[in-house]
Amino acid sequence: MLETLKDLLIILGRIVTILPLLLFVTIFMGKRAIGELPIFDFLIIVTLGAVVGADIADPNIHHLPTAFAIIAIAILQKVVAKWKISNRKIGKLLTFEPTIVVQDGKLLHKNMKQMRYSIDNILQMLREKNVFDLNEVETAIIEANGSLSVLKKASNNPVTAQDLDIVKTTSSITFPVIVEGNIYSGVLHRLNLDKSWLMEQLSYRNIDNLDHVFYASINYEHELQISLMDEQDVQVPPIRH
């Protein structure tokens, strides 16, 4: 009886000490939407759960090594997160790439098979986006977190105030043409453009070094949107919790 009571007190003490540590570690690792966890972060959460669960449930497990393991896991996650930001190749290895599953109202069988998504899966996800007819969809993409992003055809988009005076002739989709200083030549070729045209556009905006460009996208009307590595003119609103 006394042994059982002792074990219960040990478990209670571990709960009281380990949960604040787990809360601190979670805040340290950075905010993540639970439904949008990248693969590596998901594995980190699973590992933390296993470590903490074993420590709480089994009084025979030494408590201090568990605390050390939690802190070590948090530091590892932080290091890998920085690697993913600084190196896109590492980032791609640790997550899925977005995959197009619907284009111009047609299901792409090869892509769906590769991702092991069935027709029912895609149709259900489309219905959750209030899309009940494939012909309404210009592009549907399965994102890295498994969610579905949908771009409707221009003729099926809701009417806005701008539409009262402007007639849509093309969709609003844009394509990445520069990512962290690297030019996506395939996008330029698809839009019947070349690197000379792109460099001319950058020069017109007083950008003489590709390394200064963090991200640039282009639409079918050849309109270029550019985000620099160091934006000087962007005013960030003072949003607080």
PDB file of C-alpha atoms in Angstrom:
ATOM      1  CA  MET A   1       0.000   0.000   0.000  1.00  0.00           C
ATOM      2  CA  LEU A   2       2.746   2.427   0.987  1.00  0.00           C
ATOM      3  CA  GLU A   3       4.701   1.466  -2.117  1.00  0.00           C
ATOM      4  CA  THR A   4       1.681   2.216  -4.315  1.00  0.00           C
ATOM      5  CA  LEU A   5       1.114   5.555  -2.593  1.00  0.00           C
ATOM      6  CA  LYS A   6       4.790   6.398  -3.072  1.00  0.00           C
ATOM      7  CA  ASP A   7       4.541   5.627  -6.800  1.00  0.00           C
ATOM      8  CA  LEU A   8       1.447   7.832  -7.118  1.00  0.00           C
ATOM      9  CA  LEU A   9       3.219  10.721  -5.395  1.00  0.00           C
ATOM     10  CA  ILE A  10       6.221  10.263  -7.706  1.00  0.00           C
ATOM     11  CA  ILE A  11       3.923  10.370 -10.762  1.00  0.00           C
ATOM     12  CA  LEU A  12       2.145  13.454  -9.421  1.00  0.00           C
ATOM     13  CA  GLY A  13       5.465  15.183  -8.796  1.00  0.00           C
ATOM     14  CA  ARG A  14       6.648  14.377 -12.301  1.00  0.00           C
ATOM     15  CA  ILE A  15       3.475  15.787 -13.830  1.00  0.00           C
ATOM     16  CA  VAL A  16       3.892  19.014 -11.852  1.00  0.00           C
ATOM     17  CA  THR A  17       7.535  19.410 -12.953  1.00  0.00           C
ATOM     18  CA  ILE A  18       7.483  18.034 -16.502  1.00  0.00           C
ATOM     19  CA  LEU A  19       4.452  19.909 -17.878  1.00  0.00           C
ATOM     20  CA  PRO A  20       5.880  23.403 -17.200  1.00  0.00           C
ATOM     21  CA  LEU A  21       9.134  22.243 -18.836  1.00  0.00           C
ATOM     22  CA  LEU A  22       7.179  20.905 -21.824  1.00  0.00           C
ATOM     23  CA  LEU A  23       5.289  24.216 -22.092  1.00  0.00           C
ATOM     24  CA  PHE A  24       8.552  26.170 -22.040  1.00  0.00           C
ATOM     25  CA  VAL A  25      10.087  23.887 -24.673  1.00  0.00           C
ATOM     26  CA  THR A  26       7.032  24.216 -26.932  1.00  0.00           C
ATOM     27  CA  ILE A  27       7.198  28.024 -26.746  1.00  0.00           C
ATOM     28  CA  PHE A  28      10.950  27.862 -27.373  1.00  0.00           C
ATOM     29  CA  MET A  29      10.482  25.764 -30.528  1.00  0.00           C
ATOM     30  CA  GLY A  30       8.112  28.363 -32.012  1.00  0.00           C
ATOM     31  CA  LYS A  31       4.422  28.513 -32.796  1.00  0.00           C
ATOM     32  CA  ARG A  32       2.967  25.934 -35.159  1.00  0.00           C
ATOM     33  CA  ALA A  33      -0.642  25.319 -36.134  1.00  0.00           C
ATOM     34  CA  ILE A  34      -1.356  21.750 -34.996  1.00  0.00           C
ATOM     35  CA  GLY A  35      -3.105  20.890 -38.256  1.00  0.00           C
ATOM     36  CA  GLU A  36      -0.252  22.296 -40.317  1.00  0.00           C
ATOM     37  CA  LEU A  37       2.779  20.585 -38.823  1.00  0.00           C
ATOM     38  CA  PRO A  38       5.648  19.816 -41.216  1.00  0.00           C
ATOM     39  CA  ILE A  39       6.843  16.203 -41.157  1.00  0.00           C
ATOM     40  CA  PHE A  40       9.895  16.822 -38.984  1.00  0.00           C
ATOM     41  CA  ASP A  41       7.929  18.869 -36.439  1.00  0.00           C
ATOM     42  CA  PHE A  42       5.318  16.105 -36.312  1.00  0.00           C
ATOM     43  CA  LEU A  43       8.043  13.567 -35.505  1.00  0.00           C
ATOM     44  CA  ILE A  44       9.384  15.884 -32.809  1.00  0.00           C
ATOM     45  CA  ILE A  45       5.926  16.098 -31.189  1.00  0.00           C
ATOM     46  CA  VAL A  46       5.491  12.311 -31.333  1.00  0.00           C
ATOM     47  CA  THR A  47       8.933  11.789 -29.781  1.00  0.00           C
ATOM     48  CA  LEU A  48       8.273  14.313 -27.019  1.00  0.00           C
ATOM     49  CA  GLY A  49       4.963  12.625 -26.270  1.00  0.00           C
ATOM     50  CA  ALA A  50       6.623   9.219 -26.016  1.00  0.00           C
ATOM     51  CA  VAL A  51       9.412  10.508 -23.747  1.00  0.00           C
ATOM     52  CA  VAL A  52       7.081  12.425 -21.443  1.00  0.00           C
ATOM     53  CA  GLY A  53       4.481   9.649 -21.361  1.00  0.00           C
ATOM     54  CA  ALA A  54       7.020   7.004 -20.388  1.00  0.00           C
ATOM     55  CA  ASP A  55       8.493   9.253 -17.703  1.00  0.00           C
ATOM     56  CA  ILE A  56       5.127  10.031 -16.113  1.00  0.00           C
ATOM     57  CA  ALA A  57       3.714   6.493 -16.272  1.00  0.00           C
ATOM     58  CA  ASP A  58       6.767   4.592 -15.004  1.00  0.00           C
ATOM     59  CA  PRO A  59       8.160   5.680 -11.611  1.00  0.00           C
ATOM     60  CA  ASN A  60      11.241   3.476 -12.198  1.00  0.00           C
ATOM     61  CA  ILE A  61      12.472   5.736 -15.022  1.00  0.00           C
ATOM     62  CA  HIS A  62      14.992   8.331 -13.881  1.00  0.00           C
ATOM     63  CA  HIS A  63      13.423  11.786 -14.064  1.00  0.00           C
ATOM     64  CA  LEU A  64      16.483  13.960 -14.724  1.00  0.00           C
ATOM     65  CA  PRO A  65      17.536  12.211 -17.983  1.00  0.00           C
ATOM     66  CA  THR A  66      13.975  12.700 -19.260  1.00  0.00           C
ATOM     67  CA  ALA A  67      14.216  16.441 -18.665  1.00  0.00           C
ATOM     68  CA  PHE A  68      17.576  16.490 -20.454  1.00  0.00           C
ATOM     69  CA  ALA A  69      16.094  14.535 -23.391  1.00  0.00           C
ATOM     70  CA  ILE A  70      13.235  17.032 -23.736  1.00  0.00           C
ATOM     71  CA  ILE A  71      15.618  19.983 -23.818  1.00  0.00           C
ATOM     72  CA  ALA A  72      17.917  18.193 -26.312  1.00  0.00           C
ATOM     73  CA  ILE A  73      14.968  17.406 -28.612  1.00  0.00           C
ATOM     74  CA  ALA A  74      13.872  21.063 -28.504  1.00  0.00           C
ATOM     75  CA  ILE A  75      17.368  22.281 -29.397  1.00  0.00           C
ATOM     76  CA  LEU A  76      17.556  19.761 -32.266  1.00  0.00           C
ATOM     77  CA  GLN A  77      14.225  21.026 -33.621  1.00  0.00           C
ATOM     78  CA  LYS A  78      15.427  24.627 -33.410  1.00  0.00           C
ATOM     79  CA  VAL A  79      18.679  23.806 -35.253  1.00  0.00           C
ATOM     80  CA  VAL A  80      16.879  21.897 -38.010  1.00  0.00           C
ATOM     81  CA  ALA A  81      14.334  24.720 -38.374  1.00  0.00           C
ATOM     82  CA  LYS A  82      17.189  27.191 -38.965  1.00  0.00           C
ATOM     83  CA  TRP A  83      18.768  24.824 -41.484  1.00  0.00           C
ATOM     84  CA  LYS A  84      15.467  24.635 -43.361  1.00  0.00           C
ATOM     85  CA  ILE A  85      15.294  28.430 -43.560  1.00  0.00           C
ATOM     86  CA  SER A  86      18.909  28.904 -44.652  1.00  0.00           C
ATOM     87  CA  ASN A  87      19.067  25.962 -47.079  1.00  0.00           C
ATOM     88  CA  ARG A  88      16.127  25.158 -49.368  1.00  0.00           C
ATOM     89  CA  LYS A  89      17.615  21.756 -50.277  1.00  0.00           C
ATOM     90  CA  ILE A  90      17.471  20.650 -46.646  1.00  0.00           C
ATOM     91  CA  GLY A  91      13.956  22.079 -46.384  1.00  0.00           C
ATOM     92  CA  LYS A  92      12.810  20.023 -49.367  1.00  0.00           C
ATOM     93  CA  LEU A  93      14.271  16.853 -47.862  1.00  0.00           C
ATOM     94  CA  LEU A  94      12.308  17.358 -44.639  1.00  0.00           C
ATOM     95  CA  THR A  95       8.890  18.030 -46.123  1.00  0.00           C
ATOM     96  CA  PHE A  96       6.610  17.241 -49.060  1.00  0.00           C
ATOM     97  CA  GLU A  97       6.421  19.348 -52.197  1.00  0.00           C
ATOM     98  CA  PRO A  98       3.005  20.783 -53.202  1.00  0.00           C
ATOM     99  CA  THR A  99       1.325  18.567 -55.800  1.00  0.00           C
ATOM    100  CA  ILE A 100      -1.286  19.585 -58.378  1.00  0.00           C
ATOM    101  CA  VAL A 101      -4.199  17.131 -58.392  1.00  0.00           C
ATOM    102  CA  VAL A 102      -6.695  19.039 -60.544  1.00  0.00           C
ATOM    103  CA  GLN A 103      -5.886  21.176 -63.582  1.00  0.00           C
ATOM    104  CA  ASP A 104      -8.484  22.788 -65.874  1.00  0.00           C
ATOM    105  CA  GLY A 105     -11.260  20.648 -64.394  1.00  0.00           C
ATOM    106  CA  LYS A 106      -9.416  17.336 -64.889  1.00  0.00           C
ATOM    107  CA  LEU A 107      -8.137  15.012 -62.176  1.00  0.00           C
ATOM    108  CA  LEU A 108      -4.445  14.190 -62.614  1.00  0.00           C
ATOM    109  CA  HIS A 109      -4.277  10.462 -62.085  1.00  0.00           C
ATOM    110  CA  LYS A 110      -0.488  10.153 -62.019  1.00  0.00           C
ATOM    111  CA  ASN A 111      -0.091  12.760 -59.270  1.00  0.00           C
ATOM    112  CA  MET A 112      -2.956  11.321 -57.224  1.00  0.00           C
ATOM    113  CA  LYS A 113      -1.506   7.823 -57.490  1.00  0.00           C
ATOM    114  CA  GLN A 114       1.905   9.086 -56.418  1.00  0.00           C
ATOM    115  CA  MET A 115       0.376  10.634 -53.289  1.00  0.00           C
ATOM    116  CA  ARG A 116      -1.997   7.690 -52.703  1.00  0.00           C
ATOM    117  CA  TYR A 117      -5.040   9.961 -52.837  1.00  0.00           C
ATOM    118  CA  SER A 118      -8.252   8.443 -54.202  1.00  0.00           C
ATOM    119  CA  ILE A 119     -10.913  10.213 -56.262  1.00  0.00           C
ATOM    120  CA  ASP A 120     -13.176  10.195 -53.198  1.00  0.00           C
ATOM    121  CA  ASN A 121     -10.465  11.928 -51.141  1.00  0.00           C
ATOM    122  CA  ILE A 122     -10.115  14.756 -53.655  1.00  0.00           C
ATOM    123  CA  LEU A 123     -13.853  15.188 -54.234  1.00  0.00           C
ATOM    124  CA  GLN A 124     -14.479  15.368 -50.485  1.00  0.00           C
ATOM    125  CA  MET A 125     -11.756  17.973 -50.041  1.00  0.00           C
ATOM    126  CA  LEU A 126     -13.216  19.988 -52.925  1.00  0.00           C
ATOM    127  CA  ARG A 127     -16.674  19.880 -51.348  1.00  0.00           C
ATOM    128  CA  GLU A 128     -15.147  21.207 -48.125  1.00  0.00           C
ATOM    129  CA  LYS A 129     -14.024  24.182 -50.250  1.00  0.00           C
ATOM    130  CA  ASN A 130     -17.612  24.588 -51.549  1.00  0.00           C
ATOM    131  CA  VAL A 131     -16.638  23.166 -54.939  1.00  0.00           C
ATOM    132  CA  PHE A 132     -19.102  20.616 -56.240  1.00  0.00           C
ATOM    133  CA  ASP A 133     -18.199  20.674 -59.916  1.00  0.00           C
ATOM    134  CA  LEU A 134     -14.706  19.876 -61.193  1.00  0.00           C
ATOM    135  CA  ASN A 135     -15.299  22.195 -64.147  1.00  0.00           C
ATOM    136  CA  GLU A 136     -15.168  25.142 -61.716  1.00  0.00           C
ATOM    137  CA  VAL A 137     -11.558  24.363 -60.804  1.00  0.00           C
ATOM    138  CA  GLU A 138      -8.604  25.789 -62.661  1.00  0.00           C
ATOM    139  CA  THR A 139      -5.982  24.413 -60.239  1.00  0.00           C
ATOM    140  CA  ALA A 140      -6.189  22.404 -57.024  1.00  0.00           C
ATOM    141  CA  ILE A 141      -3.027  21.697 -55.029  1.00  0.00           C
ATOM    142  CA  ILE A 142      -2.304  19.336 -52.153  1.00  0.00           C
ATOM    143  CA  GLU A 143      -0.027  21.361 -49.902  1.00  0.00           C
ATOM    144  CA  ALA A 144       2.876  20.015 -47.834  1.00  0.00           C
ATOM    145  CA  ASN A 145       0.617  19.703 -44.788  1.00  0.00           C
ATOM    146  CA  GLY A 146      -1.990  17.650 -46.681  1.00  0.00           C
ATOM    147  CA  SER A 147      -4.552  20.431 -47.048  1.00  0.00           C
ATOM    148  CA  LEU A 148      -6.126  21.387 -50.385  1.00  0.00           C
ATOM    149  CA  SER A 149      -5.751  24.821 -51.990  1.00  0.00           C
ATOM    150  CA  VAL A 150      -8.175  25.654 -54.800  1.00  0.00           C
ATOM    151  CA  LEU A 151      -8.044  28.311 -57.510  1.00  0.00           C
ATOM    152  CA  LYS A 152     -11.372  28.585 -59.293  1.00  0.00           C
ATOM    153  CA  LYS A 153     -11.661  29.575 -62.910  1.00  0.00           C
ATOM    154  CA  ALA A 154     -12.138  33.299 -63.415  1.00  0.00           C
ATOM    155  CA  SER A 155     -15.736  32.808 -64.566  1.00  0.00           C
ATOM    156  CA  ASN A 156     -16.586  30.985 -61.319  1.00  0.00           C
ATOM    157  CA  ASN A 157     -15.068  33.430 -58.849  1.00  0.00           C
ATOM    158  CA  PRO A 158     -17.474  35.495 -56.712  1.00  0.00           C
ATOM    159  CA  VAL A 159     -18.175  38.990 -58.025  1.00  0.00           C
ATOM    160  CA  THR A 160     -16.342  41.758 -56.169  1.00  0.00           C
ATOM    161  CA  ALA A 161     -16.644  45.531 -56.256  1.00  0.00           C
ATOM    162  CA  GLN A 162     -13.757  45.693 -58.701  1.00  0.00           C
ATOM    163  CA  ASP A 163     -15.506  43.292 -61.025  1.00  0.00           C
ATOM    164  CA  LEU A 164     -18.316  45.814 -61.541  1.00  0.00           C
ATOM    165  CA  ASP A 165     -15.937  47.902 -63.654  1.00  0.00           C
ATOM    166  CA  ILE A 166     -13.346  45.306 -64.675  1.00  0.00           C
ATOM    167  CA  VAL A 167     -13.975  42.290 -66.855  1.00  0.00           C
ATOM    168  CA  LYS A 168     -11.754  39.340 -65.988  1.00  0.00           C
ATOM    169  CA  THR A 169     -10.022  37.726 -68.938  1.00  0.00           C
ATOM    170  CA  THR A 170      -7.374  35.708 -67.087  1.00  0.00           C
ATOM    171  CA  SER A 171      -7.019  34.002 -63.709  1.00  0.00           C
ATOM    172  CA  SER A 172      -5.152  35.515 -60.788  1.00  0.00           C
ATOM    173  CA  ILE A 173      -2.643  32.673 -60.392  1.00  0.00           C
ATOM    174  CA  THR A 174       1.025  33.605 -60.174  1.00  0.00           C
ATOM    175  CA  PHE A 175       4.155  31.491 -60.658  1.00  0.00           C
ATOM    176  CA  PRO A 176       7.479  31.734 -58.795  1.00  0.00           C
ATOM    177  CA  VAL A 177      10.118  33.039 -61.189  1.00  0.00           C
ATOM    178  CA  ILE A 178      12.910  33.897 -58.706  1.00  0.00           C
ATOM    179  CA  VAL A 179      13.431  32.146 -55.369  1.00  0.00           C
ATOM    180  CA  GLU A 180      16.322  33.291 -53.195  1.00  0.00           C
ATOM    181  CA  GLY A 181      18.241  34.654 -56.182  1.00  0.00           C
ATOM    182  CA  ASN A 182      17.678  31.599 -58.392  1.00  0.00           C
ATOM    183  CA  ILE A 183      15.779  32.034 -61.668  1.00  0.00           C
ATOM    184  CA  TYR A 184      13.142  29.454 -62.620  1.00  0.00           C
ATOM    185  CA  SER A 185      13.797  29.320 -66.361  1.00  0.00           C
ATOM    186  CA  GLY A 186      10.955  26.862 -66.931  1.00  0.00           C
ATOM    187  CA  VAL A 187       8.406  29.449 -65.806  1.00  0.00           C
ATOM    188  CA  LEU A 188       9.850  32.064 -68.164  1.00  0.00           C
ATOM    189  CA  HIS A 189       9.787  29.592 -71.048  1.00  0.00           C
ATOM    190  CA  ARG A 190       6.160  28.681 -70.332  1.00  0.00           C
ATOM    191  CA  LEU A 191       5.184  32.358 -70.505  1.00  0.00           C
ATOM    192  CA  ASN A 192       7.233  32.905 -73.692  1.00  0.00           C
ATOM    193  CA  LEU A 193       9.751  35.071 -71.841  1.00  0.00           C
ATOM    194  CA  ASP A 194      13.497  34.840 -71.317  1.00  0.00           C
ATOM    195  CA  LYS A 195      16.177  35.843 -68.822  1.00  0.00           C
ATOM    196  CA  SER A 196      16.956  39.037 -70.753  1.00  0.00           C
ATOM    197  CA  TRP A 197      13.375  40.242 -70.313  1.00  0.00           C
ATOM    198  CA  LEU A 198      13.498  39.437 -66.601  1.00  0.00           C
ATOM    199  CA  MET A 199      16.811  41.226 -66.048  1.00  0.00           C
ATOM    200  CA  GLU A 200      15.452  44.241 -67.926  1.00  0.00           C
ATOM    201  CA  GLN A 201      12.441  44.328 -65.601  1.00  0.00           C
ATOM    202  CA  LEU A 202      14.694  44.108 -62.558  1.00  0.00           C
ATOM    203  CA  SER A 203      16.941  46.867 -63.897  1.00  0.00           C
ATOM    204  CA  TYR A 204      13.873  49.045 -64.425  1.00  0.00           C
ATOM    205  CA  ARG A 205      13.204  48.666 -60.704  1.00  0.00           C
ATOM    206  CA  ASN A 206      16.833  49.487 -59.836  1.00  0.00           C
ATOM    207  CA  ILE A 207      17.660  45.872 -58.887  1.00  0.00           C
ATOM    208  CA  ASP A 208      21.063  44.976 -60.284  1.00  0.00           C
ATOM    209  CA  ASN A 209      21.820  41.856 -58.240  1.00  0.00           C
ATOM    210  CA  LEU A 210      19.734  38.675 -58.239  1.00  0.00           C
ATOM    211  CA  ASP A 211      20.970  37.885 -54.738  1.00  0.00           C
ATOM    212  CA  HIS A 212      18.912  40.826 -53.488  1.00  0.00           C
ATOM    213  CA  VAL A 213      15.676  39.140 -54.616  1.00  0.00           C
ATOM    214  CA  PHE A 214      14.066  36.906 -52.010  1.00  0.00           C
ATOM    215  CA  TYR A 215      11.006  35.945 -54.072  1.00  0.00           C
ATOM    216  CA  ALA A 216       9.487  37.087 -57.357  1.00  0.00           C
ATOM    217  CA  SER A 217       6.323  35.835 -59.017  1.00  0.00           C
ATOM    218  CA  ILE A 218       4.689  36.502 -62.374  1.00  0.00           C
ATOM    219  CA  ASN A 219       1.195  36.042 -63.772  1.00  0.00           C
ATOM    220  CA  TYR A 220      -0.127  35.395 -67.264  1.00  0.00           C
ATOM    221  CA  GLU A 221      -0.222  39.138 -67.948  1.00  0.00           C
ATOM    222  CA  HIS A 222       3.532  39.311 -67.301  1.00  0.00           C
ATOM    223  CA  GLU A 223       3.054  41.392 -64.169  1.00  0.00           C
ATOM    224  CA  LEU A 224       6.005  40.938 -61.820  1.00  0.00           C
ATOM    225  CA  GLN A 225       5.730  40.963 -58.032  1.00  0.00           C
ATOM    226  CA  ILE A 226       9.051  41.190 -56.183  1.00  0.00           C
ATOM    227  CA  SER A 227      10.031  40.722 -52.531  1.00  0.00           C
ATOM    228  CA  LEU A 228      13.581  41.724 -51.663  1.00  0.00           C
ATOM    229  CA  MET A 229      15.875  40.154 -49.086  1.00  0.00           C
ATOM    230  CA  ASP A 230      15.865  43.431 -47.212  1.00  0.00           C
ATOM    231  CA  GLU A 231      12.664  45.391 -47.773  1.00  0.00           C
ATOM    232  CA  GLN A 232      13.105  49.012 -46.759  1.00  0.00           C
ATOM    233  CA  ASP A 233       9.722  50.431 -47.780  1.00  0.00           C
ATOM    234  CA  VAL A 234       7.432  47.873 -46.152  1.00  0.00           C
ATOM    235  CA  GLN A 235       5.587  49.127 -43.086  1.00  0.00           C
ATOM    236  CA  VAL A 236       4.772  46.266 -40.701  1.00  0.00           C
ATOM    237  CA  PRO A 237       1.566  46.908 -38.682  1.00  0.00           C
ATOM    238  CA  PRO A 238       2.031  46.752 -34.901  1.00  0.00           C
ATOM    239  CA  ILE A 239       0.008  43.586 -34.362  1.00  0.00           C
ATOM    240  CA  ARG A 240       0.221  42.178 -30.852  1.00  0.00           C
ATOM    241  CA  HIS A 241      -1.409  39.290 -29.018  1.00  0.00           C
TER     242      HIS A 241
END
